[in-house]
Tab-separated table of C-alpha atoms in Angstrom:
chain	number	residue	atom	x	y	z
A	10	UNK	CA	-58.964	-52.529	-36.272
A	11	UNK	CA	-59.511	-55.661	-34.443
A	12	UNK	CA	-57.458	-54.527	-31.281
A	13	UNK	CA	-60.221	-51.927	-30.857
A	14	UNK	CA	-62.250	-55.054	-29.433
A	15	UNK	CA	-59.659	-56.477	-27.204
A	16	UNK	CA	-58.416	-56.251	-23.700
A	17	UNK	CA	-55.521	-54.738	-22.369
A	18	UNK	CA	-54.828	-57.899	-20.194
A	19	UNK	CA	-50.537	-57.785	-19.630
A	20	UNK	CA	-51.392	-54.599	-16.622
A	21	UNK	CA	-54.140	-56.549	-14.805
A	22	UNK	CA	-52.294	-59.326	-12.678
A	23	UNK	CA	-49.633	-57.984	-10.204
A	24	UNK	CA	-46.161	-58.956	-10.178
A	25	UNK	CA	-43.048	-58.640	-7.973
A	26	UNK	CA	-41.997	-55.532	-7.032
A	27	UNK	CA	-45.350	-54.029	-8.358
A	28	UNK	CA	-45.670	-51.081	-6.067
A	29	UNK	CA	-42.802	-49.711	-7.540
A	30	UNK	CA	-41.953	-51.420	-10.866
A	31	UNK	CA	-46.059	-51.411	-13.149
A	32	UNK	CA	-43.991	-53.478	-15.770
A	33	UNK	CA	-41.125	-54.455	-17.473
A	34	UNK	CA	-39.960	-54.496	-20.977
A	35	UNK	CA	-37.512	-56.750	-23.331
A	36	UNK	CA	-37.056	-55.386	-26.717
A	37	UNK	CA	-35.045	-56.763	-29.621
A	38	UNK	CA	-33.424	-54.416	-32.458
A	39	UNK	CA	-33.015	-56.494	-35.965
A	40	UNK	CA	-32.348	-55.117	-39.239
A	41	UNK	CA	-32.224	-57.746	-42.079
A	42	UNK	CA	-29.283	-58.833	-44.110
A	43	UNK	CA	-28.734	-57.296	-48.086
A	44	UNK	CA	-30.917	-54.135	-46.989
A	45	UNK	CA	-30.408	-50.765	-45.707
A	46	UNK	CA	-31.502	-49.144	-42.617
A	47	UNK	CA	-34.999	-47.920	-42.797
A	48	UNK	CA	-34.173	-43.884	-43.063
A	49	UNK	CA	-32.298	-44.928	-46.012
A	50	UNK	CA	-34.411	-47.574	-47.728
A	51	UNK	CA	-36.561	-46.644	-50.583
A	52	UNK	CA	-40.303	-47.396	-50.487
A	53	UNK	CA	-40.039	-50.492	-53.110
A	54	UNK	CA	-37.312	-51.620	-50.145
A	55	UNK	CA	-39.474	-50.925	-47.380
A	56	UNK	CA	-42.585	-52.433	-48.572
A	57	UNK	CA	-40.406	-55.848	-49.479
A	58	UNK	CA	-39.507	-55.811	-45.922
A	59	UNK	CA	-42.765	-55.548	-44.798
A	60	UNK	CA	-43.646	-57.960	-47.014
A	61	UNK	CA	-41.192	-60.512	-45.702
A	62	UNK	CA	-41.552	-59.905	-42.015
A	63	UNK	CA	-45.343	-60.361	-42.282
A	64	UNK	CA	-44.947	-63.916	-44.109
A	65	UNK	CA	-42.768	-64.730	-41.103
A	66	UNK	CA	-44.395	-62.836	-38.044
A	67	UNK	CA	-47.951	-64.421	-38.184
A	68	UNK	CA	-46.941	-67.517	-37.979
A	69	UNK	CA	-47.678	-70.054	-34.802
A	70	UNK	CA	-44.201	-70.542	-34.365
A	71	UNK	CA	-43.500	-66.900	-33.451
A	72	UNK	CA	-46.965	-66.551	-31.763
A	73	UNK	CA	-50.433	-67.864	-31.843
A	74	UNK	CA	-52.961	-65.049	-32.822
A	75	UNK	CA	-50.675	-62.565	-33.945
A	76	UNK	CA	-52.672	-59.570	-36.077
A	77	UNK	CA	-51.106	-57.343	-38.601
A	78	UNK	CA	-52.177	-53.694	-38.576
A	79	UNK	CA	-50.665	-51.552	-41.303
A	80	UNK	CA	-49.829	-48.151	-39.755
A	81	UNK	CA	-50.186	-46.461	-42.923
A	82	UNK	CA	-54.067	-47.640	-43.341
A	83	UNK	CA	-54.912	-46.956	-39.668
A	84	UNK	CA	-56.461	-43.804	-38.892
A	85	UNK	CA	-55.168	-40.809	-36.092
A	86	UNK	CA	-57.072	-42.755	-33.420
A	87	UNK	CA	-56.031	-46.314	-33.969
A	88	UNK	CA	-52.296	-45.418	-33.999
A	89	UNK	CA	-52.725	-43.432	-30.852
A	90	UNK	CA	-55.108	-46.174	-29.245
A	91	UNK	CA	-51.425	-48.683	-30.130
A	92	UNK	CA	-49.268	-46.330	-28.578
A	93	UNK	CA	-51.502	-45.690	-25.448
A	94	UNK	CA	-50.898	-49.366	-25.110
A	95	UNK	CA	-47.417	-48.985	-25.455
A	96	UNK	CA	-47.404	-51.032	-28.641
A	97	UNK	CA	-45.782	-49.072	-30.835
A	98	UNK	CA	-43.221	-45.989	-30.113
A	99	UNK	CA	-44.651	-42.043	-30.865
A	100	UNK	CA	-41.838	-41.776	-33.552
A	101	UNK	CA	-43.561	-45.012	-35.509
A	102	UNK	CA	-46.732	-43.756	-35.150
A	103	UNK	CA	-45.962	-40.632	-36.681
A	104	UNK	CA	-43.442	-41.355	-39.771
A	105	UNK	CA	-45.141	-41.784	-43.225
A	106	UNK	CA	-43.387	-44.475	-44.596
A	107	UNK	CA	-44.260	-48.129	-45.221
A	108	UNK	CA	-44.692	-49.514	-41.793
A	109	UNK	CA	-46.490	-52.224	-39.784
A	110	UNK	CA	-47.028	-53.718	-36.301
A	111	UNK	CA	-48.050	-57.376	-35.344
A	112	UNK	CA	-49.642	-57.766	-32.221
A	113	UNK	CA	-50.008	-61.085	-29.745
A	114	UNK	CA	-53.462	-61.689	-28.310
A	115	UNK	CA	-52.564	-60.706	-25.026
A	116	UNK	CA	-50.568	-57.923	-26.334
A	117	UNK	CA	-47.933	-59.304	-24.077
A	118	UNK	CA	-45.749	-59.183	-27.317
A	119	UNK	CA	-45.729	-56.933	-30.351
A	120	UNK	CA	-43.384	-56.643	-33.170
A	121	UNK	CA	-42.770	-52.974	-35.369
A	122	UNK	CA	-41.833	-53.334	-38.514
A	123	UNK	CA	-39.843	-50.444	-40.164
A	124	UNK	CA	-39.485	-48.096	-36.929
A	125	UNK	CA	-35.841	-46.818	-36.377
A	126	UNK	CA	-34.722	-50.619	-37.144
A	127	UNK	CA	-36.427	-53.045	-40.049
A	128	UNK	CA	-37.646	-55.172	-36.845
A	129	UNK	CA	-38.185	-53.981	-33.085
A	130	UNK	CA	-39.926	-56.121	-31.131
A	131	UNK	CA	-40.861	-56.087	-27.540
A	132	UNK	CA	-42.073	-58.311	-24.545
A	133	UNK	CA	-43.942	-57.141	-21.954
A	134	UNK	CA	-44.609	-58.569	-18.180
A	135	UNK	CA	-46.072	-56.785	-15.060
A	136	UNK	CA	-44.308	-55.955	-12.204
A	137	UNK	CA	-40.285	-57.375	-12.617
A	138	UNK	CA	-40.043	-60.288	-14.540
A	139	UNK	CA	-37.319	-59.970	-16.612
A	140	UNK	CA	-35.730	-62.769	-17.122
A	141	UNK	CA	-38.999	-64.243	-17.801
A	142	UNK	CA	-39.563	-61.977	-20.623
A	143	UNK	CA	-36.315	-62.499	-21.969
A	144	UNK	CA	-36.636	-66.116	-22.501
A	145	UNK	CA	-39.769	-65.483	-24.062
A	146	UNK	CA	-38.123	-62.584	-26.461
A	147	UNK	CA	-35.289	-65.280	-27.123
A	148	UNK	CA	-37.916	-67.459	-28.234
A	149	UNK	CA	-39.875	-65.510	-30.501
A	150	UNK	CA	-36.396	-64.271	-32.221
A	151	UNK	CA	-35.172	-67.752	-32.529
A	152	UNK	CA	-38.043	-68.268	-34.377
A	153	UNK	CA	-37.838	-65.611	-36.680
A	154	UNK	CA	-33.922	-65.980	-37.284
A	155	UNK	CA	-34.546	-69.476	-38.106
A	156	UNK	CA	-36.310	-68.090	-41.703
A	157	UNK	CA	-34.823	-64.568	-42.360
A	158	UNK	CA	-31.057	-63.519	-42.428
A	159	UNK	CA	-30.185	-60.506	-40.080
A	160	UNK	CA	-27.848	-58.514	-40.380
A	161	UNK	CA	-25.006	-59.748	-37.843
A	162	UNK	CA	-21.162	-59.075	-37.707
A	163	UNK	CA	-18.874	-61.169	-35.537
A	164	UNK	CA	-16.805	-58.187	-34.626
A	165	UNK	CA	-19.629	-55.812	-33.759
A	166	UNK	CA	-22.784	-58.564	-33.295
A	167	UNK	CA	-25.852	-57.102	-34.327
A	168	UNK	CA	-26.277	-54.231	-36.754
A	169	UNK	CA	-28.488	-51.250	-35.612
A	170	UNK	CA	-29.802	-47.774	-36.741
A	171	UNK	CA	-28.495	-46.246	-33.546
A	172	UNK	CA	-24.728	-46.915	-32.256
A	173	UNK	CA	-26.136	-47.733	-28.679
A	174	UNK	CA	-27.900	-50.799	-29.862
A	175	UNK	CA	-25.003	-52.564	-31.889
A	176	UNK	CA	-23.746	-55.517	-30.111
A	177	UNK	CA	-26.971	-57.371	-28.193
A	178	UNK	CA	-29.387	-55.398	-29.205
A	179	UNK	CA	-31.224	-55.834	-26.409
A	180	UNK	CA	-32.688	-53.212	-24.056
A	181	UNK	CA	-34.017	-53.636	-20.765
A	182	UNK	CA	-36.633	-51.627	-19.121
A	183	UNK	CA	-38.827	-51.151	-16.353
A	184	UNK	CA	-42.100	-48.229	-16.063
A	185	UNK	CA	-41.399	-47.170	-12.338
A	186	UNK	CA	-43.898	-45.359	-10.199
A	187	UNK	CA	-42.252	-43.419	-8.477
A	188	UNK	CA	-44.608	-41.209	-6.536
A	189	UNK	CA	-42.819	-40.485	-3.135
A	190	UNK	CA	-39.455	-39.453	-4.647
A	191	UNK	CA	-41.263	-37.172	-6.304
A	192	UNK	CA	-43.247	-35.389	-3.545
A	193	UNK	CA	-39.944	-35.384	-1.741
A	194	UNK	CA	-38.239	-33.973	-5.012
A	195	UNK	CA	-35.397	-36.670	-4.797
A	196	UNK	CA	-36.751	-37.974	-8.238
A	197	UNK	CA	-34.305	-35.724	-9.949
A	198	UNK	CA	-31.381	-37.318	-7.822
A	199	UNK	CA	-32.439	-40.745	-9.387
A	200	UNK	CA	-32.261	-38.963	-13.059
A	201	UNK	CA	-29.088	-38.060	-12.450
A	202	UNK	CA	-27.331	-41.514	-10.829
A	203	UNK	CA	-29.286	-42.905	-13.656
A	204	UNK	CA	-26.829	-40.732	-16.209
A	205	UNK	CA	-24.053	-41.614	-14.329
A	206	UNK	CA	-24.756	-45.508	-14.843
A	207	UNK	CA	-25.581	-44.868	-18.626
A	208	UNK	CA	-29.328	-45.647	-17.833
A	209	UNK	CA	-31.680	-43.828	-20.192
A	210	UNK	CA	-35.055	-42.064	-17.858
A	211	UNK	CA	-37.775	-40.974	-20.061
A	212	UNK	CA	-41.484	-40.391	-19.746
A	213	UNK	CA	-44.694	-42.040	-19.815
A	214	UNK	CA	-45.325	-43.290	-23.681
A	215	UNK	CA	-40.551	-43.479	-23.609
A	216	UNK	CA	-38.476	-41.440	-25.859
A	217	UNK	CA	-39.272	-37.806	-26.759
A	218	UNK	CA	-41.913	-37.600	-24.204
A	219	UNK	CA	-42.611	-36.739	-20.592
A	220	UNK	CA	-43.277	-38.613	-16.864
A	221	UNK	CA	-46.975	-38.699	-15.889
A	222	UNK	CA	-48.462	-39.585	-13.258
A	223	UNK	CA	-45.010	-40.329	-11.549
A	224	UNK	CA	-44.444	-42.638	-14.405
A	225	UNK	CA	-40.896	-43.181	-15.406
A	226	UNK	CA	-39.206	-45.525	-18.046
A	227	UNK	CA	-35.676	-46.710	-17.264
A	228	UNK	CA	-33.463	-48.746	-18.981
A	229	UNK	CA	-30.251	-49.987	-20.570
A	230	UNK	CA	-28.697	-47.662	-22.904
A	231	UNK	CA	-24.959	-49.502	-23.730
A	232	UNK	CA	-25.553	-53.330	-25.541
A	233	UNK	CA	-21.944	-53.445	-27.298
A	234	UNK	CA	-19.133	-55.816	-25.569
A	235	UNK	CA	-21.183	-56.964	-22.940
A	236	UNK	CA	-24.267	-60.704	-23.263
A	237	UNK	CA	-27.556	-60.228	-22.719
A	238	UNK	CA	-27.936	-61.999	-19.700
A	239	UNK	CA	-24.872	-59.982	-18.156
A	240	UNK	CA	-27.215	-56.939	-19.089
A	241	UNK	CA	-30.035	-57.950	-17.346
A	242	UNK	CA	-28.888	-59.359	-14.790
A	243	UNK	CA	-26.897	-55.609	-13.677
A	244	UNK	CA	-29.775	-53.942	-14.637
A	245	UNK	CA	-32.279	-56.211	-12.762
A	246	UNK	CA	-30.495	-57.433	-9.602
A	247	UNK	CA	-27.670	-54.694	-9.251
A	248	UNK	CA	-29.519	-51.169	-10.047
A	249	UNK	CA	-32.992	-51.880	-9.935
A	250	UNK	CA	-32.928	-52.977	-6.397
A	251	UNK	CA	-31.289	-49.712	-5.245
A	252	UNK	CA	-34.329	-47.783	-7.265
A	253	UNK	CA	-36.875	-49.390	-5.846
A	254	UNK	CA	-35.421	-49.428	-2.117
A	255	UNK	CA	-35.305	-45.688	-2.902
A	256	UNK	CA	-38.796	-45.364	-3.507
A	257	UNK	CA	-40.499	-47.519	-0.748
A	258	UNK	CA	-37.903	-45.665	2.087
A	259	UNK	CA	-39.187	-42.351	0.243
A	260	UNK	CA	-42.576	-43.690	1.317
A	261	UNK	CA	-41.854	-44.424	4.765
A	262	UNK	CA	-40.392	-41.512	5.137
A	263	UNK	CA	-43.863	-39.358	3.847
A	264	UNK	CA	-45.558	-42.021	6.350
A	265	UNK	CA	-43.313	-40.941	9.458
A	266	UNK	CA	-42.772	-37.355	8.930
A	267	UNK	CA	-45.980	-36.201	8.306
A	268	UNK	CA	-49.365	-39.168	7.954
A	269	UNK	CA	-51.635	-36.555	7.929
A	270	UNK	CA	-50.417	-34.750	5.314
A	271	UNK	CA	-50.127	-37.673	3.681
A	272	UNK	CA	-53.496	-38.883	4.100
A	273	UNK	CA	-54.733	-35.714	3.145
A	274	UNK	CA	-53.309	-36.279	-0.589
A	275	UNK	CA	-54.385	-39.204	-0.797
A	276	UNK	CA	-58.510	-39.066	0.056
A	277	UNK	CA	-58.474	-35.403	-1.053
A	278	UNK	CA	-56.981	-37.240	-4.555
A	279	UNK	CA	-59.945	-40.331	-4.164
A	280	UNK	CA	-62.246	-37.721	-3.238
A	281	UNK	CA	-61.969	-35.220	-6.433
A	282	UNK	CA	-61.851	-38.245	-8.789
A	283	UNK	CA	-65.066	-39.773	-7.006
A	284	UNK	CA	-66.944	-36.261	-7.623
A	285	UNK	CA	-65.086	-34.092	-10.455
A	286	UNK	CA	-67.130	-33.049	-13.402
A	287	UNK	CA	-64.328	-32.661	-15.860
A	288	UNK	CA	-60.889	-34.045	-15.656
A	289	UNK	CA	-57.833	-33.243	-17.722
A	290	UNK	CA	-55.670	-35.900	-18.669
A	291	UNK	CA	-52.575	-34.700	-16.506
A	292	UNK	CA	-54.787	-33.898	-13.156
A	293	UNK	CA	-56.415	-37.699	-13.603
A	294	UNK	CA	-53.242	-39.171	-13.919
A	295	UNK	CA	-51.732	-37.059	-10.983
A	296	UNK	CA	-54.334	-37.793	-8.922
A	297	UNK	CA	-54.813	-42.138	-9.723
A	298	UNK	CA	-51.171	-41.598	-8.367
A	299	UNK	CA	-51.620	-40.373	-5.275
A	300	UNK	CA	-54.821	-42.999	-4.679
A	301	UNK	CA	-52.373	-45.964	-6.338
A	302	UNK	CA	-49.370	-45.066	-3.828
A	303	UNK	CA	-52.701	-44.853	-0.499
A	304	UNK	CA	-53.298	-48.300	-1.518
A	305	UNK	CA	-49.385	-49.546	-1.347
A	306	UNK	CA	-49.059	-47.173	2.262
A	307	UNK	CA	-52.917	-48.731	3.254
A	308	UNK	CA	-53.536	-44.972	4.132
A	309	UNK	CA	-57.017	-45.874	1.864
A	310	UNK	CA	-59.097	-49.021	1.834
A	311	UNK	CA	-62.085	-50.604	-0.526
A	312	UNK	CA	-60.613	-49.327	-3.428
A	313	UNK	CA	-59.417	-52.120	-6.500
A	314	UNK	CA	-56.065	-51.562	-7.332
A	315	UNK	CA	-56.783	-53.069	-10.947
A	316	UNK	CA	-59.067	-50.943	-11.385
A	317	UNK	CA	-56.815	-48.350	-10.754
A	318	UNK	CA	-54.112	-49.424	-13.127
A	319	UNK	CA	-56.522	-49.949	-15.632
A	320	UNK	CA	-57.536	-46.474	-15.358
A	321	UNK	CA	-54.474	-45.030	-16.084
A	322	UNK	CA	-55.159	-46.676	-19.272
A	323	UNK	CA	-58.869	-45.857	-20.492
A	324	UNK	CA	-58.532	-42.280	-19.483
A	325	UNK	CA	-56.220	-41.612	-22.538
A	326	UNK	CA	-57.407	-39.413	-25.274
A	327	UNK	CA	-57.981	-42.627	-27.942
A	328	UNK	CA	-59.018	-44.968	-25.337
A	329	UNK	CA	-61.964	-42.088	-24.604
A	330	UNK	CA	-63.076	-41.728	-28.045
A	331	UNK	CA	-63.092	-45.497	-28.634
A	332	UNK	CA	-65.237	-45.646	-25.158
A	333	UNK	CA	-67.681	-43.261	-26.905
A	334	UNK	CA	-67.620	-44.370	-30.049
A	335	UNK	CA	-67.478	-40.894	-31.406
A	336	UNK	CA	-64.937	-38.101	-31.800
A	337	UNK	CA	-64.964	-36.196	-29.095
A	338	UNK	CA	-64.183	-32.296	-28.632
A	339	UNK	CA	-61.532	-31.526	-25.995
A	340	UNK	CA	-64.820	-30.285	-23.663
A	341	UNK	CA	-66.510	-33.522	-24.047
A	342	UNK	CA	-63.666	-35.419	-23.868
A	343	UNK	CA	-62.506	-33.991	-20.328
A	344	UNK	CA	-66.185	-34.748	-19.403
A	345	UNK	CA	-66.104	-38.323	-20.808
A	346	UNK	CA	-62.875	-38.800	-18.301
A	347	UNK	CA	-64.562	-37.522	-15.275
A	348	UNK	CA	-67.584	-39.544	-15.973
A	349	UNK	CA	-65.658	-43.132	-16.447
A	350	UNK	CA	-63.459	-42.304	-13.184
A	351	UNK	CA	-66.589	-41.935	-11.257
A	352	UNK	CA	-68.372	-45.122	-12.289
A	353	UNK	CA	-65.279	-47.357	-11.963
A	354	UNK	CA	-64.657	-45.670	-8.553
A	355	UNK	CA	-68.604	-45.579	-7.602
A	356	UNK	CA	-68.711	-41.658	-7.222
């Protein structure tokens, strides 16, 4: 698979708001006219979408240097390597029907092909740039609307899979670190103002899994009766602010009440990663926390914060086994983790 070769390039520049907000998300739900949704399509159906989408997808008026990978070719470690990468969704990469992903060269932008919806496709930017990545969402979609027929009604607007994404479509969302409210244990106040404002707060890789690493995804859950750019612009400059003020006075208030306790996480965190033999996927992640939120408090100096957020990356199991270019036993693969921390740290 050619994205084996690439870089993960989106996560290395910093944005605004990046010590709280690692990235932000656009994604478009499109289902195309004269066909049903995909968990009631037959195969013929599915693989004529697929067909379809592809002759319109890799084209440079969507995006220059899209790829195609076909799910259903790919092996175990190449679907998990896309979803590490936050490409595709866990439900895609594990349904067995006809399915597909095209992917940008940057990998800002990717586009599934029967997932939940006959097209989902997504924008990514780091730090907050929404509105950014929704003019560059409204772009690609343009683009593809211009040469297939969706499926559109003007009473309801767009026709989706799930009831939550009839109307725009559209969902907004942000992966927030979120590292003090957690220590402080206010994170599950957030999850629960978040219900109240019909936000959705899910984990690491989204739906159907869990945080890591202080990880959260929030976002949008209601699209009917309301435009997109009144969605984002509640999401992005009404509730987003209050998040994120949450978080950095969550910080202060680890930096006032206690610094040496503090401190102590932090190089005692920097410390085991720059030594440990074997690391588990949940104690690396943990721990890259604690060093990622030293370097936002400067409670911890000389240490790349790219390299950091990049790590949080290549420690996952595919990203590992690509690294070694072998498959690697749960032992060896905990060893393999320790042993790239310490070299990109200089342990």
């Amino acid at each position: 698979m050619e994205l084996r070769e690439r870089p993960h390039p989106w996560n290395d520049y910093n944005g605004p708001h990046d010590d709280v907000i690692m990235s932000c998300r656009v994604r478009l739900a499109r289902n195309l006219a004269g066909f049903p949704f995909v968990n009631r399509a037959s195969s013929t159906q599915c693989h004529e979408m697929l067909r379809m989408a592809r002759r319109i997808v890799l084209t440079d008026d969507v995006a220059p240097g899209m790829i195609w990978v076909d799910i259903n070719s790919a092996t175990s470690r190449d679907r998990a390597l896309l979803m590490e990468r936050h490409l595709i969704s866990k439900n895609f990469s594990e349904s067995s029907h006809a399915r597909a992903v095209a992917v940008s060269g940057d990998e800002s932008l990717s586009v599934m092909v029967n997932e939940e919806d006959h097209l989902r496709m997504q924008l990514l930017r780091p730090g907050l740039q929404l509105e950014d990545a929704f003019e560059r969402i409204n772009a690609v979609d343009d683009a593809i609307e211009s040469r297939l027929d969706y499926a559109f009604s003007s009473r309801w607007g767009y026709l989706t899979a799930c009831p939550t994404n009839v109307g725009t479509g559209i969902r907004f969302s942000v992966m927030a670190h979120l590292p003090a409210l957690k220590i402080t244990g206010e994170v599950d106040r957030v999850k629960r103002a978040a219900k109240d404002l019909n936000l959705a707060v899910r984990g690491y890789y989204g739906e159907g899994t869990e945080s890591a690493g202080d990880f959260y995804q929030i976002s949008n859950q209601i699209t009917l009766g309301r435009s997109e750019t009144e969605l984002r612009d509640e999401f992005q400059k009404q509730i987003l602010p209050h998040i994120i003020q949450y978080e950095q006075e969550s910080r202060q208030v680890l930096v006032d009440r206690n610094p040496i306790l503090l401190d102590d996480r932090v190089h005692r965190a920097f410390a085991i990663l720059k030594t440990a033999r074997l690391l588990g996927v949940e104690e690396a992640m943990k721990l890259l926390s604690r060093v990622r939120l030293g370097l936002y408090l400067e409670r911890i100096a000389d240490v790349d914060l790219n390299a950091i957020n990049r790590l949080f990356l290549q420690i996952q199991p595919a990203h590992l086994q690509l690294h070694a270019e072998s498959r690697l036993s749960n032992e060896e693969m905990r060893q393999a983790r320790a042993d790239l921390v310490r070299s990109t740290l200089g342990g």
